[in-house]
Amino acid sequence: MIGSILSIAAGAMTAHQKAAQVTSHNIANAATEGYSRQRPLLVTAPSLHTAYGSLGGGVFLADVSRLHDAFADAAFRRNTASASEAGTRYDVLGRIEQLYGEPSEAGLATALDAFWSAWSDLATMPDGVAERSAVRYRGEAVALHLNRLASDLVDLRLDTEGRLSDAVARVNQLVRQIADLNRDILAAEAAGGTASDLRDARGRALDELAELVDIQVIEHERGDISVIVDNATVVDGPLSGALEVRTVGADVVLAVAGGVTTVPRPGGRIGALVGVLNEDIPSQMAQLDALAAALVEEINALHRAGTNPAGATGVDFFDPAGVTASSIRLSAAVDADSRQIAAGSPDGSGNYQAGANDIALQIAALRDKPLSALGVSANAHYDRMVVDLGARIASSAAAADAADTLAASASVRRESIRGVSLEEELVMLMRHQSAYTAAARVVSVADEMIQAVLSLR
């Protein structure tokens, strides 16, 4: 009987010592990101059935459970993916807006206004040398502005492609890490119990993965998980796949490495980068190219009909081969000699007419006249581009703010479940300390009982 008392007391001391260790572990990790508080599961030991009835067997530590909520985790990761996608798109669109630098005195809108004004000045002084030089200078400025914008967009696209490659490489690292943790968790829990710290490490990897792509997590009964990105399974227990970036035509596509499965809606940061590469940057480049092509076509068509002071007709103002924003430039003739610029039509014999200004007037009128290829004037087309970009930025900013709010709310809900409360842990620590002290007192009492028995001999 006394042996049973000692056994129960020793078991209680061991159980509460381990429980105090778990509580101390919680306190130590109160500020650790991604840590889920743990709870010692103390259960009653099996009773001993005797002729006098059932006698209790004490207590033992059955398991250390990890406090978390799968639904809260899923909501947090879903909102994190949305916030990351909206925030990334807002960031890239903001960088595009900075390239235009509008409104400013150094923007393309100002260069276009100065170009049309130079033609108006030439119409006023059709034989003026300085006026012709100003037209050439202003035309070159417009071309250089378009060249710079096209070059900056190409640089932004290359930078975005680099960010996408880095993000996909990180996804592949994380899915391998999650698969390895699945394997470790299965091994650790094979004999029973919960591998709480390993599960926390896996949870942190999943949280980071959710910033990069929108994921669906399926937990199996044995403790491992599967991770799905759109329609592709990237983790299945201890097995992992990989993603890669492919170019299909003019589009960037995310696909399963070594397979034919594509991931059209990856979400997260990667989804935003793919969308920017396939939609936003090409859209801006196409609109700039359309502007450049319309300027070359309309101005050359009018300019070729005029005769310049050198007596030449049919001279192009812009190089007819440069019909994109990156290639637009002055024609070789105009670039070499401003006297090649025509201000008016020839006389009846096809000779240069001093004082003729009809060509300069027609080109100056393009400031407000719709260009046939655009349906609006060049200035209106560019203004529409800038306004449309501003609307996209405003929309993405609103989406980012809403997603951030939802993600923050989901984080608060999740932390209310898994977060460590120091006050609560200290109470638990004192409780286990008191139980340990009481169990130690039982040992002392049992020792006194043994001594009393021995003294009877």
Tab-separated table of C-alpha atoms in Angstrom:
chain	number	residue	atom	x	y	z
A	1	MET	CA	0.000	0.000	0.000
A	2	ILE	CA	2.791	2.408	0.967
A	3	GLY	CA	4.563	1.457	-2.286
A	4	SER	CA	1.471	2.455	-4.242
A	5	ILE	CA	1.388	5.793	-2.452
A	6	LEU	CA	5.030	6.416	-3.355
A	7	SER	CA	4.388	5.381	-6.956
A	8	ILE	CA	1.426	7.738	-7.267
A	9	ALA	CA	3.392	10.614	-5.712
A	10	ALA	CA	6.414	9.998	-7.929
A	11	GLY	CA	4.189	9.850	-11.012
A	12	ALA	CA	2.486	13.087	-10.004
A	13	MET	CA	5.826	14.803	-9.451
A	14	THR	CA	7.025	13.642	-12.887
A	15	ALA	CA	3.797	14.669	-14.615
A	16	HIS	CA	3.685	18.139	-13.094
A	17	GLN	CA	7.405	18.642	-13.644
A	18	LYS	CA	6.909	17.940	-17.362
A	19	ALA	CA	3.798	20.134	-17.411
A	20	ALA	CA	5.779	22.976	-15.832
A	21	GLN	CA	8.430	22.441	-18.526
A	22	VAL	CA	5.775	22.822	-21.249
A	23	THR	CA	4.494	26.000	-19.574
A	24	SER	CA	8.042	27.348	-19.348
A	25	HIS	CA	8.459	26.579	-23.060
A	26	ASN	CA	5.342	28.662	-23.767
A	27	ILE	CA	6.642	31.584	-21.715
A	28	ALA	CA	10.037	31.437	-23.434
A	29	ASN	CA	8.387	31.565	-26.884
A	30	ALA	CA	5.790	34.228	-26.110
A	31	ALA	CA	7.421	36.557	-28.663
A	32	THR	CA	8.395	33.888	-31.203
A	33	GLU	CA	6.695	34.478	-34.548
A	34	GLY	CA	4.484	31.596	-35.642
A	35	TYR	CA	4.596	29.822	-32.272
A	36	SER	CA	1.451	28.026	-31.147
A	37	ARG	CA	1.037	27.647	-27.425
A	38	GLN	CA	1.142	24.095	-26.086
A	39	ARG	CA	-0.964	22.462	-23.420
A	40	PRO	CA	0.074	19.458	-21.322
A	41	LEU	CA	-2.652	16.810	-21.317
A	42	LEU	CA	-2.775	15.313	-17.825
A	43	VAL	CA	-4.946	12.212	-17.511
A	44	THR	CA	-5.887	9.915	-14.679
A	45	ALA	CA	-3.833	6.746	-14.474
A	46	PRO	CA	-5.732	3.421	-14.678
A	47	SER	CA	-7.343	2.381	-11.388
A	48	LEU	CA	-6.406	-0.739	-9.494
A	49	HIS	CA	-9.406	-2.979	-8.855
A	50	THR	CA	-9.258	-4.662	-5.417
A	51	ALA	CA	-11.621	-6.432	-3.062
A	52	TYR	CA	-12.092	-3.077	-1.389
A	53	GLY	CA	-13.053	-1.334	-4.635
A	54	SER	CA	-11.155	0.626	-7.225
A	55	LEU	CA	-8.091	2.486	-6.020
A	56	GLY	CA	-6.798	5.437	-8.060
A	57	GLY	CA	-3.482	5.167	-9.856
A	58	GLY	CA	-2.558	8.839	-9.897
A	59	VAL	CA	-1.833	10.988	-12.941
A	60	PHE	CA	0.451	10.945	-15.970
A	61	LEU	CA	1.254	13.216	-18.925
A	62	ALA	CA	-0.503	11.667	-21.946
A	63	ASP	CA	0.366	14.247	-24.615
A	64	VAL	CA	1.361	17.826	-25.321
A	65	SER	CA	-1.290	19.334	-27.564
A	66	ARG	CA	-0.806	22.296	-29.929
A	67	LEU	CA	-3.533	24.926	-29.779
A	68	HIS	CA	-4.549	26.034	-33.230
A	69	ASP	CA	-7.605	26.332	-35.464
A	70	ALA	CA	-7.403	24.996	-39.017
A	71	PHE	CA	-10.173	27.340	-40.172
A	72	ALA	CA	-8.396	30.370	-38.701
A	73	ASP	CA	-5.165	29.283	-40.404
A	74	ALA	CA	-6.945	28.894	-43.756
A	75	ALA	CA	-8.631	32.318	-43.454
A	76	PHE	CA	-5.350	33.996	-42.553
A	77	ARG	CA	-3.468	32.440	-45.467
A	78	ARG	CA	-6.245	33.167	-47.941
A	79	ASN	CA	-6.354	36.831	-46.923
A	80	THR	CA	-2.566	37.009	-46.833
A	81	ALA	CA	-2.430	35.839	-50.464
A	82	SER	CA	-4.999	38.466	-51.480
A	83	ALA	CA	-3.156	41.226	-49.621
A	84	SER	CA	0.182	40.218	-51.125
A	85	GLU	CA	-1.279	40.123	-54.643
A	86	ALA	CA	-2.968	43.513	-54.358
A	87	GLY	CA	0.017	45.127	-52.665
A	88	THR	CA	2.477	43.835	-55.257
A	89	ARG	CA	0.349	45.061	-58.168
A	90	TYR	CA	-0.042	48.454	-56.488
A	91	ASP	CA	3.729	48.683	-56.060
A	92	VAL	CA	4.492	47.907	-59.718
A	93	LEU	CA	1.776	50.222	-61.061
A	94	GLY	CA	3.154	52.967	-58.834
A	95	ARG	CA	6.577	52.459	-60.394
A	96	ILE	CA	5.033	52.809	-63.865
A	97	GLU	CA	3.390	56.045	-62.775
A	98	GLN	CA	6.749	57.341	-61.604
A	99	LEU	CA	8.207	56.665	-65.059
A	100	TYR	CA	5.710	59.074	-66.652
A	101	GLY	CA	6.282	61.716	-64.002
A	102	GLU	CA	3.038	63.488	-64.825
A	103	PRO	CA	2.090	66.206	-64.336
A	104	SER	CA	5.483	67.923	-64.603
A	105	GLU	CA	7.459	70.267	-66.818
A	106	ALA	CA	9.716	67.388	-67.827
A	107	GLY	CA	6.989	64.982	-68.965
A	108	LEU	CA	5.899	63.859	-72.409
A	109	ALA	CA	2.751	66.016	-72.265
A	110	THR	CA	4.888	69.152	-71.974
A	111	ALA	CA	7.153	67.951	-74.796
A	112	LEU	CA	4.143	67.415	-77.091
A	113	ASP	CA	2.763	70.883	-76.306
A	114	ALA	CA	6.134	72.451	-77.064
A	115	PHE	CA	6.304	70.495	-80.338
A	116	TRP	CA	2.936	71.777	-81.567
A	117	SER	CA	3.833	75.302	-80.436
A	118	ALA	CA	7.059	75.136	-82.448
A	119	TRP	CA	5.048	74.352	-85.594
A	120	SER	CA	2.734	77.289	-84.805
A	121	ASP	CA	5.766	79.558	-84.513
A	122	LEU	CA	7.063	78.254	-87.850
A	123	ALA	CA	3.683	78.989	-89.443
A	124	THR	CA	4.028	82.566	-88.199
A	125	MET	CA	7.595	82.844	-89.548
A	126	PRO	CA	7.748	80.225	-92.348
A	127	ASP	CA	11.165	81.381	-93.548
A	128	GLY	CA	12.664	81.674	-90.062
A	129	VAL	CA	15.879	79.747	-89.455
A	130	ALA	CA	15.474	79.739	-85.665
A	131	GLU	CA	11.873	78.548	-85.970
A	132	ARG	CA	12.966	75.586	-88.108
A	133	SER	CA	15.686	74.722	-85.619
A	134	ALA	CA	13.111	74.845	-82.810
A	135	VAL	CA	10.819	72.438	-84.696
A	136	ARG	CA	13.679	70.000	-85.170
A	137	TYR	CA	14.712	70.301	-81.513
A	138	ARG	CA	11.147	69.858	-80.232
A	139	GLY	CA	10.532	66.899	-82.553
A	140	GLU	CA	13.697	65.250	-81.307
A	141	ALA	CA	12.596	65.895	-77.695
A	142	VAL	CA	9.274	64.095	-78.313
A	143	ALA	CA	11.101	61.132	-79.842
A	144	LEU	CA	13.593	60.975	-76.979
A	145	HIS	CA	10.791	61.080	-74.402
A	146	LEU	CA	9.091	58.143	-76.092
A	147	ASN	CA	12.427	56.306	-76.354
A	148	ARG	CA	13.087	56.824	-72.650
A	149	LEU	CA	9.631	55.665	-71.580
A	150	ALA	CA	9.930	52.537	-73.734
A	151	SER	CA	13.398	51.810	-72.334
A	152	ASP	CA	12.209	52.336	-68.754
A	153	LEU	CA	9.267	49.980	-69.311
A	154	VAL	CA	11.634	47.350	-70.702
A	155	ASP	CA	13.855	47.741	-67.608
A	156	LEU	CA	10.803	47.454	-65.363
A	157	ARG	CA	9.716	44.311	-67.200
A	158	LEU	CA	13.169	42.759	-66.772
A	159	ASP	CA	13.180	43.657	-63.081
A	160	THR	CA	9.701	42.178	-62.664
A	161	GLU	CA	10.796	39.002	-64.443
A	162	GLY	CA	13.712	38.757	-62.005
A	163	ARG	CA	11.383	39.204	-59.035
A	164	LEU	CA	9.110	36.516	-60.458
A	165	SER	CA	11.995	34.079	-60.893
A	166	ASP	CA	13.173	34.717	-57.320
A	167	ALA	CA	9.642	34.225	-55.979
A	168	VAL	CA	9.191	30.928	-57.847
A	169	ALA	CA	12.589	29.723	-56.599
A	170	ARG	CA	11.490	30.524	-53.045
A	171	VAL	CA	8.217	28.646	-53.576
A	172	ASN	CA	10.189	25.574	-54.632
A	173	GLN	CA	12.402	25.852	-51.530
A	174	LEU	CA	9.365	26.117	-49.284
A	175	VAL	CA	7.503	23.164	-50.784
A	176	ARG	CA	10.611	21.000	-50.350
A	177	GLN	CA	10.892	22.188	-46.756
A	178	ILE	CA	7.214	21.418	-46.099
A	179	ALA	CA	7.595	17.926	-47.594
A	180	ASP	CA	10.638	17.297	-45.378
A	181	LEU	CA	8.708	18.492	-42.326
A	182	ASN	CA	5.855	16.163	-43.265
A	183	ARG	CA	8.330	13.293	-43.207
A	184	ASP	CA	9.772	14.408	-39.853
A	185	ILE	CA	6.313	14.825	-38.309
A	186	LEU	CA	5.232	11.354	-39.410
A	187	ALA	CA	8.366	9.871	-37.872
A	188	ALA	CA	8.044	11.858	-34.636
A	189	GLU	CA	4.366	11.023	-34.151
A	190	ALA	CA	4.607	7.392	-35.165
A	191	ALA	CA	4.803	6.330	-31.513
A	192	GLY	CA	2.002	8.678	-30.477
A	193	GLY	CA	1.923	12.253	-29.280
A	194	THR	CA	2.079	15.554	-31.156
A	195	ALA	CA	5.245	17.039	-32.673
A	196	SER	CA	4.167	20.578	-31.850
A	197	ASP	CA	7.390	22.399	-32.689
A	198	LEU	CA	7.701	20.623	-36.050
A	199	ARG	CA	4.095	21.500	-36.831
A	200	ASP	CA	4.831	25.139	-35.958
A	201	ALA	CA	7.814	25.112	-38.318
A	202	ARG	CA	5.570	23.721	-41.039
A	203	GLY	CA	2.964	26.382	-40.265
A	204	ARG	CA	5.547	29.157	-40.631
A	205	ALA	CA	6.590	27.754	-44.007
A	206	LEU	CA	2.937	27.642	-45.088
A	207	ASP	CA	2.425	31.259	-43.983
A	208	GLU	CA	5.361	32.411	-46.097
A	209	LEU	CA	4.185	30.285	-49.012
A	210	ALA	CA	0.743	31.930	-48.777
A	211	GLU	CA	2.337	35.328	-49.422
A	212	LEU	CA	3.773	34.026	-52.685
A	213	VAL	CA	0.831	31.977	-53.984
A	214	ASP	CA	-2.742	31.270	-52.971
A	215	ILE	CA	-2.673	27.808	-51.390
A	216	GLN	CA	-5.154	25.178	-50.285
A	217	VAL	CA	-3.951	22.976	-47.421
A	218	ILE	CA	-5.411	19.510	-46.842
A	219	GLU	CA	-4.414	17.812	-43.583
A	220	HIS	CA	-4.496	14.025	-43.468
A	221	GLU	CA	-5.397	11.922	-40.419
A	222	ARG	CA	-1.858	10.684	-39.974
A	223	GLY	CA	-0.590	14.273	-39.558
A	224	ASP	CA	0.966	15.125	-42.919
A	225	ILE	CA	-0.550	17.567	-45.400
A	226	SER	CA	-1.024	18.216	-49.093
A	227	VAL	CA	-0.639	21.680	-50.604
A	228	ILE	CA	-2.445	22.707	-53.789
A	229	VAL	CA	-1.765	25.847	-55.844
A	230	ASP	CA	-4.745	26.512	-58.133
A	231	ASN	CA	-4.986	23.139	-59.934
A	232	ALA	CA	-1.482	21.820	-59.178
A	233	THR	CA	-0.484	19.707	-56.164
A	234	VAL	CA	2.962	20.871	-55.081
A	235	VAL	CA	3.169	18.899	-51.811
A	236	ASP	CA	1.708	15.477	-51.162
A	237	GLY	CA	2.914	14.133	-47.835
A	238	PRO	CA	6.697	13.600	-48.049
A	239	LEU	CA	6.685	14.248	-51.817
A	240	SER	CA	7.071	17.668	-53.427
A	241	GLY	CA	6.905	19.083	-56.920
A	242	ALA	CA	8.311	22.265	-58.399
A	243	LEU	CA	7.022	25.209	-60.390
A	244	GLU	CA	8.722	27.007	-63.254
A	245	VAL	CA	8.184	30.091	-65.393
A	246	ARG	CA	7.584	29.545	-69.092
A	247	THR	CA	7.052	31.889	-72.025
A	248	VAL	CA	4.167	30.917	-74.269
A	249	GLY	CA	3.933	33.320	-77.168
A	250	ALA	CA	3.982	36.785	-75.645
A	251	ASP	CA	2.697	35.609	-72.248
A	252	VAL	CA	4.473	34.489	-69.097
A	253	VAL	CA	2.989	31.265	-67.720
A	254	LEU	CA	3.524	29.452	-64.425
A	255	ALA	CA	3.647	25.677	-64.851
A	256	VAL	CA	4.571	22.468	-63.062
A	257	ALA	CA	8.199	21.689	-63.810
A	258	GLY	CA	8.628	18.775	-66.174
A	259	GLY	CA	4.916	18.520	-66.933
A	260	VAL	CA	2.187	20.014	-69.058
A	261	THR	CA	0.042	21.347	-66.201
A	262	THR	CA	-0.127	25.133	-66.052
A	263	VAL	CA	-1.159	27.297	-63.122
A	264	PRO	CA	-3.280	30.087	-64.627
A	265	ARG	CA	-4.397	31.636	-61.320
A	266	PRO	CA	-1.545	31.331	-58.819
A	267	GLY	CA	-2.600	34.327	-56.719
A	268	GLY	CA	-0.347	35.950	-54.147
A	269	ARG	CA	2.762	37.910	-55.105
A	270	ILE	CA	3.475	35.609	-58.031
A	271	GLY	CA	-0.040	36.070	-59.404
A	272	ALA	CA	0.407	39.851	-59.310
A	273	LEU	CA	3.800	39.680	-61.040
A	274	VAL	CA	2.428	37.406	-63.772
A	275	GLY	CA	-0.524	39.763	-64.276
A	276	VAL	CA	1.722	42.796	-64.518
A	277	LEU	CA	3.977	41.071	-67.067
A	278	ASN	CA	1.068	39.837	-69.184
A	279	GLU	CA	-1.307	42.797	-68.908
A	280	ASP	CA	-0.167	46.071	-67.363
A	281	ILE	CA	3.314	46.539	-68.843
A	282	PRO	CA	2.326	45.277	-72.353
A	283	SER	CA	-0.731	47.559	-72.259
A	284	GLN	CA	1.402	50.608	-71.494
A	285	MET	CA	3.948	49.670	-74.153
A	286	ALA	CA	1.232	49.090	-76.765
A	287	GLN	CA	-0.339	52.482	-76.083
A	288	LEU	CA	3.018	54.240	-76.360
A	289	ASP	CA	3.751	52.362	-79.601
A	290	ALA	CA	0.351	53.368	-80.969
A	291	LEU	CA	1.086	57.011	-80.131
A	292	ALA	CA	4.502	56.870	-81.792
A	293	ALA	CA	3.140	55.163	-84.942
A	294	ALA	CA	0.283	57.687	-85.259
A	295	LEU	CA	2.653	60.650	-84.923
A	296	VAL	CA	5.006	59.236	-87.568
A	297	GLU	CA	2.171	58.447	-89.986
A	298	GLU	CA	0.221	61.707	-89.670
A	299	ILE	CA	3.152	64.127	-89.558
A	300	ASN	CA	5.073	62.420	-92.369
A	301	ALA	CA	1.978	62.362	-94.587
A	302	LEU	CA	1.563	66.132	-94.216
A	303	HIS	CA	5.274	66.930	-94.315
A	304	ARG	CA	5.911	64.975	-97.522
A	305	ALA	CA	3.407	67.208	-99.356
A	306	GLY	CA	5.441	70.340	-98.598
A	307	THR	CA	8.571	71.792	-100.157
A	308	ASN	CA	11.494	72.876	-97.971
A	309	PRO	CA	13.899	75.799	-98.510
A	310	ALA	CA	16.351	73.340	-100.077
A	311	GLY	CA	13.769	72.829	-102.843
A	312	ALA	CA	13.042	69.181	-101.945
A	313	THR	CA	9.569	67.633	-101.779
A	314	GLY	CA	8.561	64.290	-100.290
A	315	VAL	CA	10.890	64.510	-97.291
A	316	ASP	CA	9.810	62.624	-94.145
A	317	PHE	CA	9.973	64.469	-90.824
A	318	PHE	CA	10.273	61.252	-88.774
A	319	ASP	CA	12.084	58.128	-89.895
A	320	PRO	CA	9.266	56.042	-91.457
A	321	ALA	CA	10.914	52.853	-90.203
A	322	GLY	CA	10.683	53.940	-86.547
A	323	VAL	CA	7.037	53.300	-85.734
A	324	THR	CA	7.404	52.201	-82.096
A	325	ALA	CA	8.112	54.177	-78.953
A	326	SER	CA	11.566	52.634	-78.745
A	327	SER	CA	12.500	53.325	-82.384
A	328	ILE	CA	10.862	56.668	-83.243
A	329	ARG	CA	13.426	59.241	-84.376
A	330	LEU	CA	13.879	62.133	-86.787
A	331	SER	CA	14.521	61.247	-90.400
A	332	ALA	CA	18.150	61.365	-91.457
A	333	ALA	CA	17.512	64.386	-93.678
A	334	VAL	CA	15.822	66.488	-90.971
A	335	ASP	CA	18.313	65.387	-88.337
A	336	ALA	CA	21.196	66.542	-90.540
A	337	ASP	CA	19.730	69.859	-91.714
A	338	SER	CA	16.784	71.857	-90.367
A	339	ARG	CA	16.414	73.403	-93.864
A	340	GLN	CA	14.861	70.066	-94.861
A	341	ILE	CA	11.769	70.964	-92.794
A	342	ALA	CA	8.877	72.090	-94.989
A	343	ALA	CA	6.490	74.812	-93.842
A	344	GLY	CA	4.351	75.207	-96.980
A	345	SER	CA	3.257	73.686	-100.270
A	346	PRO	CA	5.161	74.307	-103.540
A	347	ASP	CA	3.997	76.764	-106.167
A	348	GLY	CA	2.323	75.730	-109.401
A	349	SER	CA	5.674	74.688	-110.870
A	350	GLY	CA	6.551	72.582	-107.847
A	351	ASN	CA	9.107	75.063	-106.535
A	352	TYR	CA	9.593	76.341	-103.002
A	353	GLN	CA	7.335	79.230	-102.046
A	354	ALA	CA	8.797	81.688	-99.584
A	355	GLY	CA	6.214	82.559	-96.991
A	356	ALA	CA	3.993	79.519	-97.591
A	357	ASN	CA	2.834	78.135	-94.242
A	358	ASP	CA	-0.083	75.769	-94.921
A	359	ILE	CA	1.886	72.612	-94.002
A	360	ALA	CA	3.044	74.099	-90.704
A	361	LEU	CA	-0.524	75.151	-89.915
A	362	GLN	CA	-1.888	71.665	-90.635
A	363	ILE	CA	0.741	70.006	-88.440
A	364	ALA	CA	0.206	72.545	-85.651
A	365	ALA	CA	-3.527	71.798	-85.839
A	366	LEU	CA	-2.793	68.173	-84.868
A	367	ARG	CA	-2.564	69.428	-81.291
A	368	ASP	CA	-6.360	69.137	-81.105
A	369	LYS	CA	-7.216	67.125	-84.227
A	370	PRO	CA	-7.958	63.394	-83.839
A	371	LEU	CA	-5.310	61.198	-85.427
A	372	SER	CA	-6.879	58.570	-87.672
A	373	ALA	CA	-5.036	55.665	-86.006
A	374	LEU	CA	-6.008	56.777	-82.490
A	375	GLY	CA	-9.454	58.319	-82.882
A	376	VAL	CA	-8.334	61.170	-80.611
A	377	SER	CA	-5.523	63.701	-80.657
A	378	ALA	CA	-2.043	62.677	-79.544
A	379	ASN	CA	-2.348	64.773	-76.381
A	380	ALA	CA	-5.771	63.298	-75.552
A	381	HIS	CA	-4.442	59.763	-76.137
A	382	TYR	CA	-1.538	60.348	-73.753
A	383	ASP	CA	-3.780	62.034	-71.168
A	384	ARG	CA	-6.129	59.054	-71.365
A	385	MET	CA	-3.183	56.724	-70.737
A	386	VAL	CA	-2.156	58.622	-67.623
A	387	VAL	CA	-5.720	58.864	-66.296
A	388	ASP	CA	-6.338	55.160	-66.933
A	389	LEU	CA	-3.127	54.283	-65.110
A	390	GLY	CA	-4.181	56.481	-62.198
A	391	ALA	CA	-7.531	54.672	-62.040
A	392	ARG	CA	-5.767	51.310	-61.986
A	393	ILE	CA	-3.512	52.481	-59.177
A	394	ALA	CA	-6.480	53.790	-57.171
A	395	SER	CA	-8.308	50.497	-57.655
A	396	SER	CA	-5.298	48.407	-56.629
A	397	ALA	CA	-4.695	50.674	-53.611
A	398	ALA	CA	-8.279	50.171	-52.454
A	399	ALA	CA	-7.980	46.413	-52.969
A	400	ALA	CA	-4.686	46.358	-51.056
A	401	ASP	CA	-6.168	48.313	-48.119
A	402	ALA	CA	-9.208	46.035	-47.950
A	403	ALA	CA	-7.084	42.884	-48.161
A	404	ASP	CA	-4.663	44.191	-45.501
A	405	THR	CA	-7.588	44.872	-43.172
A	406	LEU	CA	-8.985	41.367	-43.658
A	407	ALA	CA	-5.543	39.798	-43.194
A	408	ALA	CA	-4.960	41.781	-39.995
A	409	SER	CA	-8.373	40.738	-38.672
A	410	ALA	CA	-7.678	37.093	-39.515
A	411	SER	CA	-4.306	37.346	-37.785
A	412	VAL	CA	-5.922	38.713	-34.617
A	413	ARG	CA	-8.455	35.872	-34.588
A	414	ARG	CA	-5.734	33.294	-35.069
A	415	GLU	CA	-3.488	34.779	-32.389
A	416	SER	CA	-6.396	34.800	-29.926
A	417	ILE	CA	-6.408	31.025	-30.257
A	418	ARG	CA	-2.745	30.131	-30.524
A	419	GLY	CA	-1.008	33.136	-28.966
A	420	VAL	CA	0.689	32.912	-25.560
A	421	SER	CA	-0.819	34.856	-22.650
A	422	LEU	CA	1.919	35.389	-20.075
A	423	GLU	CA	-0.610	35.956	-17.282
A	424	GLU	CA	-2.372	32.683	-18.037
A	425	GLU	CA	0.907	30.786	-18.308
A	426	LEU	CA	2.119	32.122	-14.966
A	427	VAL	CA	-1.111	30.947	-13.338
A	428	MET	CA	-0.619	27.509	-14.896
A	429	LEU	CA	3.005	27.456	-13.742
A	430	MET	CA	1.968	28.212	-10.158
A	431	ARG	CA	-0.685	25.510	-10.334
A	432	HIS	CA	1.821	22.874	-11.457
A	433	GLN	CA	4.302	24.089	-8.863
A	434	SER	CA	1.698	23.683	-6.100
A	435	ALA	CA	0.776	20.212	-7.360
A	436	TYR	CA	4.438	19.210	-7.480
A	437	THR	CA	4.979	20.497	-3.946
A	438	ALA	CA	1.903	18.601	-2.723
A	439	ALA	CA	3.136	15.396	-4.400
A	440	ALA	CA	6.515	15.876	-2.736
A	441	ARG	CA	4.695	16.218	0.597
A	442	VAL	CA	2.940	12.899	-0.087
A	443	VAL	CA	6.381	11.307	-0.481
A	444	SER	CA	7.366	12.746	2.912
A	445	VAL	CA	4.195	11.387	4.503
A	446	ALA	CA	4.781	7.965	2.959
A	447	ASP	CA	8.338	8.036	4.315
A	448	GLU	CA	7.024	8.861	7.777
A	449	MET	CA	4.577	5.957	7.496
A	450	ILE	CA	7.415	3.595	6.539
A	451	GLN	CA	9.498	4.822	9.463
A	452	ALA	CA	6.535	4.266	11.799
A	453	VAL	CA	6.131	0.690	10.522
A	454	LEU	CA	9.841	-0.006	10.884
A	455	SER	CA	9.831	1.307	14.463
A	456	LEU	CA	7.280	-1.377	15.443
A	457	ARG	CA	9.772	-4.133	14.857
